[in-house]
Amino acid sequence: MSSPKGGKPGINLLVSLASLVFFIGLAELATVSYLKITGRALPGKIPWAVDNEKSIYQFDETLGWVLRPNHSEPGIAVNSLGFRASQEFDFTRPNQEKILLLGDSMVFGKDAPQAGIFSEILNQELSPSIFVNAGVNGYSTWQELLVLKKWVDRIKPGIVVLFYTEANDLDWNVRRDSFHPGVEVRQGELVSWPVNPQNQ
């Protein structure tokens, strides 16, 4: 059976696959170049971004990376405590319900403008309650537990809400790249390992 225009099926397939690989590689190169130039980073690209002052992320010895306090860019505001919020929080005010929101990109509001993330809306509509958005892109549930341990005594939340997705949250607990603290169960024991930026 002949292929259209008299070409050989095997050669046409190889040319198509080679073209596809070439364009995927070109798209990856363009994406990485864009992220380096702008200082943005995606989960898994954190290591080279944390030292860039334009980046929304900065290195943290316990968590791997955190949001850079007082960072601002179009559509994103980070307050002085490092939470995605357009307002500062005073956790000492009496008779104030405090709700701590833990999660990754779902809570952070990846690709959403500041005014459109749910914590901003709740803080406007349910004042004087405080909804503290502690979400950070790329976090695992282990990192979210570490966030809770870091802030629980200072915030003293009345409610803690953990946002969880089966898509990747559990899998990322066992990542062993240098900027991910991790945890796993070994012989019935919970074993954790720290951030190790030297192991890249």
Short mmCIF file of C-alpha atoms in Angstrom, two decimals:
data_model
loop_
_atom_site.label_atom_id
_atom_site.label_comp_id
_atom_site.label_asym_id
_atom_site.label_seq_id
_atom_site.Cartn_x
_atom_site.Cartn_y
_atom_site.Cartn_z
CA MET A 1 0.00 0.00 0.00
CA SER A 2 1.53 3.32 -1.03
CA SER A 3 1.44 6.47 1.05
CA PRO A 4 0.03 9.78 -0.23
CA LYS A 5 2.14 11.50 -2.86
CA GLY A 6 4.26 8.40 -3.29
CA GLY A 7 6.29 8.79 -0.05
CA LYS A 8 7.39 5.81 2.03
CA PRO A 9 5.32 5.29 5.20
CA GLY A 10 8.34 4.52 7.40
CA ILE A 11 10.27 7.61 6.31
CA ASN A 12 7.23 9.87 6.70
CA LEU A 13 6.71 8.57 10.23
CA LEU A 14 10.35 9.17 11.17
CA VAL A 15 10.26 12.69 9.77
CA SER A 16 7.06 13.41 11.71
CA LEU A 17 8.51 12.06 14.96
CA ALA A 18 11.77 13.97 14.48
CA SER A 19 9.82 17.18 13.85
CA LEU A 20 7.72 16.61 16.96
CA VAL A 21 10.80 16.01 19.15
CA PHE A 22 12.47 19.11 17.69
CA PHE A 23 9.49 21.37 18.44
CA ILE A 24 9.02 19.97 21.95
CA GLY A 25 12.71 20.62 22.65
CA LEU A 26 12.39 24.13 21.24
CA ALA A 27 9.36 24.83 23.43
CA GLU A 28 11.21 23.54 26.51
CA LEU A 29 14.22 25.74 25.73
CA ALA A 30 11.99 28.78 25.25
CA THR A 31 10.17 28.09 28.54
CA VAL A 32 13.36 27.67 30.56
CA SER A 33 14.85 30.81 28.99
CA TYR A 34 11.71 32.79 29.83
CA LEU A 35 11.71 31.57 33.44
CA LYS A 36 15.39 32.45 33.89
CA ILE A 37 15.00 35.90 32.39
CA THR A 38 11.89 36.80 34.39
CA GLY A 39 12.96 35.12 37.61
CA ARG A 40 9.80 33.02 37.68
CA ALA A 41 9.97 29.36 38.54
CA LEU A 42 7.82 26.31 38.29
CA PRO A 43 7.87 23.48 40.84
CA GLY A 44 10.99 21.48 40.03
CA LYS A 45 12.74 24.60 38.72
CA ILE A 46 13.12 26.15 42.16
CA PRO A 47 16.89 25.55 42.65
CA TRP A 48 18.12 28.11 40.14
CA ALA A 49 15.38 30.62 40.96
CA VAL A 50 15.73 31.06 44.70
CA ASP A 51 18.86 33.21 44.41
CA ASN A 52 17.27 35.54 41.88
CA GLU A 53 15.97 38.68 43.61
CA LYS A 54 13.26 39.03 40.96
CA SER A 55 11.89 35.61 41.86
CA ILE A 56 8.81 35.23 44.02
CA TYR A 57 10.67 32.43 45.83
CA GLN A 58 13.58 32.43 48.24
CA PHE A 59 15.53 29.60 49.83
CA ASP A 60 14.44 28.27 53.22
CA GLU A 61 16.52 25.73 55.18
CA THR A 62 13.46 23.89 56.48
CA LEU A 63 10.89 24.20 53.71
CA GLY A 64 13.17 24.35 50.67
CA TRP A 65 11.58 27.52 49.35
CA VAL A 66 9.09 30.08 50.57
CA LEU A 67 7.42 33.13 49.10
CA ARG A 68 9.68 36.17 49.22
CA PRO A 69 8.29 38.67 51.77
CA ASN A 70 7.06 41.96 50.28
CA HIS A 71 7.33 40.57 46.75
CA SER A 72 5.14 42.33 44.23
CA GLU A 73 4.53 41.80 40.53
CA PRO A 74 1.51 42.33 38.29
CA GLY A 75 -1.36 40.30 39.77
CA ILE A 76 0.58 39.00 42.78
CA ALA A 77 1.18 40.52 46.22
CA VAL A 78 3.08 38.90 49.08
CA ASN A 79 2.89 40.55 52.50
CA SER A 80 5.76 41.09 54.93
CA LEU A 81 5.22 37.66 56.54
CA GLY A 82 5.54 35.84 53.22
CA PHE A 83 1.86 35.01 52.69
CA ARG A 84 0.06 35.75 49.44
CA ALA A 85 -2.06 38.63 50.69
CA SER A 86 -2.60 42.26 49.81
CA GLN A 87 -2.97 43.16 53.50
CA GLU A 88 -0.83 42.78 56.61
CA PHE A 89 -2.08 40.60 59.44
CA ASP A 90 -2.26 41.45 63.13
CA PHE A 91 -2.68 38.15 64.94
CA THR A 92 -2.97 39.84 68.35
CA ARG A 93 -6.35 41.46 67.81
CA PRO A 94 -8.94 40.07 70.25
CA ASN A 95 -12.19 38.40 69.16
CA GLN A 96 -10.81 37.63 65.73
CA GLU A 97 -11.31 34.24 64.09
CA LYS A 98 -8.12 33.08 62.36
CA ILE A 99 -8.26 30.43 59.64
CA LEU A 100 -4.99 29.01 58.31
CA LEU A 101 -5.18 27.70 54.73
CA LEU A 102 -2.54 25.09 53.81
CA GLY A 103 -1.89 23.79 50.31
CA ASP A 104 0.06 24.17 47.12
CA SER A 105 -0.85 25.95 43.87
CA MET A 106 -4.59 25.49 44.48
CA VAL A 107 -4.42 27.62 47.62
CA PHE A 108 -1.77 30.01 46.30
CA GLY A 109 -3.99 30.69 43.30
CA LYS A 110 -1.63 29.87 40.45
CA ASP A 111 -2.42 31.97 37.36
CA ALA A 112 -5.16 33.84 39.25
CA PRO A 113 -5.01 37.61 39.81
CA GLN A 114 -4.67 38.79 43.41
CA ALA A 115 -8.23 40.05 43.67
CA GLY A 116 -9.55 36.74 42.34
CA ILE A 117 -8.01 34.30 44.81
CA PHE A 118 -10.50 32.98 47.33
CA SER A 119 -8.59 34.08 50.44
CA GLU A 120 -8.68 37.71 49.28
CA ILE A 121 -12.42 37.49 48.64
CA LEU A 122 -13.06 35.85 52.03
CA ASN A 123 -10.97 38.46 53.84
CA GLN A 124 -13.10 41.22 52.31
CA GLU A 125 -16.48 39.57 52.80
CA LEU A 126 -16.00 37.92 56.21
CA SER A 127 -14.04 40.59 58.07
CA PRO A 128 -13.02 40.69 60.91
CA SER A 129 -12.05 37.02 60.35
CA ILE A 130 -8.57 36.49 58.91
CA PHE A 131 -7.95 33.89 56.22
CA VAL A 132 -4.20 33.30 56.08
CA ASN A 133 -3.19 31.96 52.67
CA ALA A 134 -0.11 29.81 53.33
CA GLY A 135 -0.27 28.08 49.95
CA VAL A 136 2.96 27.83 47.92
CA ASN A 137 3.32 26.40 44.43
CA GLY A 138 4.88 22.93 44.40
CA TYR A 139 4.51 22.11 48.09
CA SER A 140 3.96 18.55 49.29
CA THR A 141 1.79 17.63 52.25
CA TRP A 142 4.99 17.22 54.29
CA GLN A 143 5.97 20.82 53.56
CA GLU A 144 2.45 21.90 54.48
CA LEU A 145 2.83 20.16 57.85
CA LEU A 146 6.14 21.98 58.34
CA VAL A 147 4.36 25.27 57.55
CA LEU A 148 1.78 24.47 60.23
CA LYS A 149 4.51 23.76 62.79
CA LYS A 150 6.26 27.01 61.87
CA TRP A 151 3.21 29.27 62.24
CA VAL A 152 0.73 27.61 64.58
CA ASP A 153 2.04 29.20 67.81
CA ARG A 154 2.20 32.68 66.32
CA ILE A 155 -1.10 32.65 64.43
CA LYS A 156 -3.03 30.47 66.91
CA PRO A 157 -5.64 29.58 64.28
CA GLY A 158 -9.08 28.48 65.40
CA ILE A 159 -9.41 26.48 62.18
CA VAL A 160 -6.80 24.87 59.92
CA VAL A 161 -7.87 23.82 56.42
CA LEU A 162 -5.66 21.51 54.35
CA PHE A 163 -6.35 21.45 50.62
CA TYR A 164 -5.30 18.14 49.13
CA THR A 165 -5.34 16.68 45.65
CA GLU A 166 -4.60 13.07 44.74
CA ALA A 167 -2.97 14.23 41.50
CA ASN A 168 0.49 14.82 42.99
CA ASP A 169 0.47 15.85 46.65
CA LEU A 170 1.28 12.44 48.14
CA ASP A 171 3.86 11.59 45.47
CA TRP A 172 5.80 14.80 46.12
CA ASN A 173 6.38 13.81 49.75
CA VAL A 174 9.04 11.34 48.58
CA ARG A 175 10.83 13.60 46.09
CA ARG A 176 14.58 13.56 46.71
CA ASP A 177 15.80 16.52 44.70
CA SER A 178 17.89 18.97 46.67
CA PHE A 179 15.26 21.58 47.48
CA HIS A 180 12.50 19.24 48.66
CA PRO A 181 12.37 18.11 52.27
CA GLY A 182 10.74 14.71 52.24
CA VAL A 183 9.28 11.93 54.27
CA GLU A 184 8.43 8.26 53.89
CA VAL A 185 7.38 5.28 55.97
CA ARG A 186 10.10 2.69 56.61
CA GLN A 187 9.21 -0.41 58.61
CA GLY A 188 6.28 1.38 60.19
CA GLU A 189 8.33 4.44 61.14
CA LEU A 190 8.01 7.92 59.66
CA VAL A 191 11.44 8.93 58.36
CA SER A 192 12.15 12.43 57.07
CA TRP A 193 15.11 14.01 55.31
CA PRO A 194 16.06 17.69 55.24
CA VAL A 195 16.64 20.12 52.42
CA ASN A 196 20.10 19.58 50.92
CA PRO A 197 21.00 22.30 48.39
CA GLN A 198 24.45 20.77 47.89
CA ASN A 199 22.90 17.64 46.39
CA GLN A 200 21.79 18.99 43.00
#
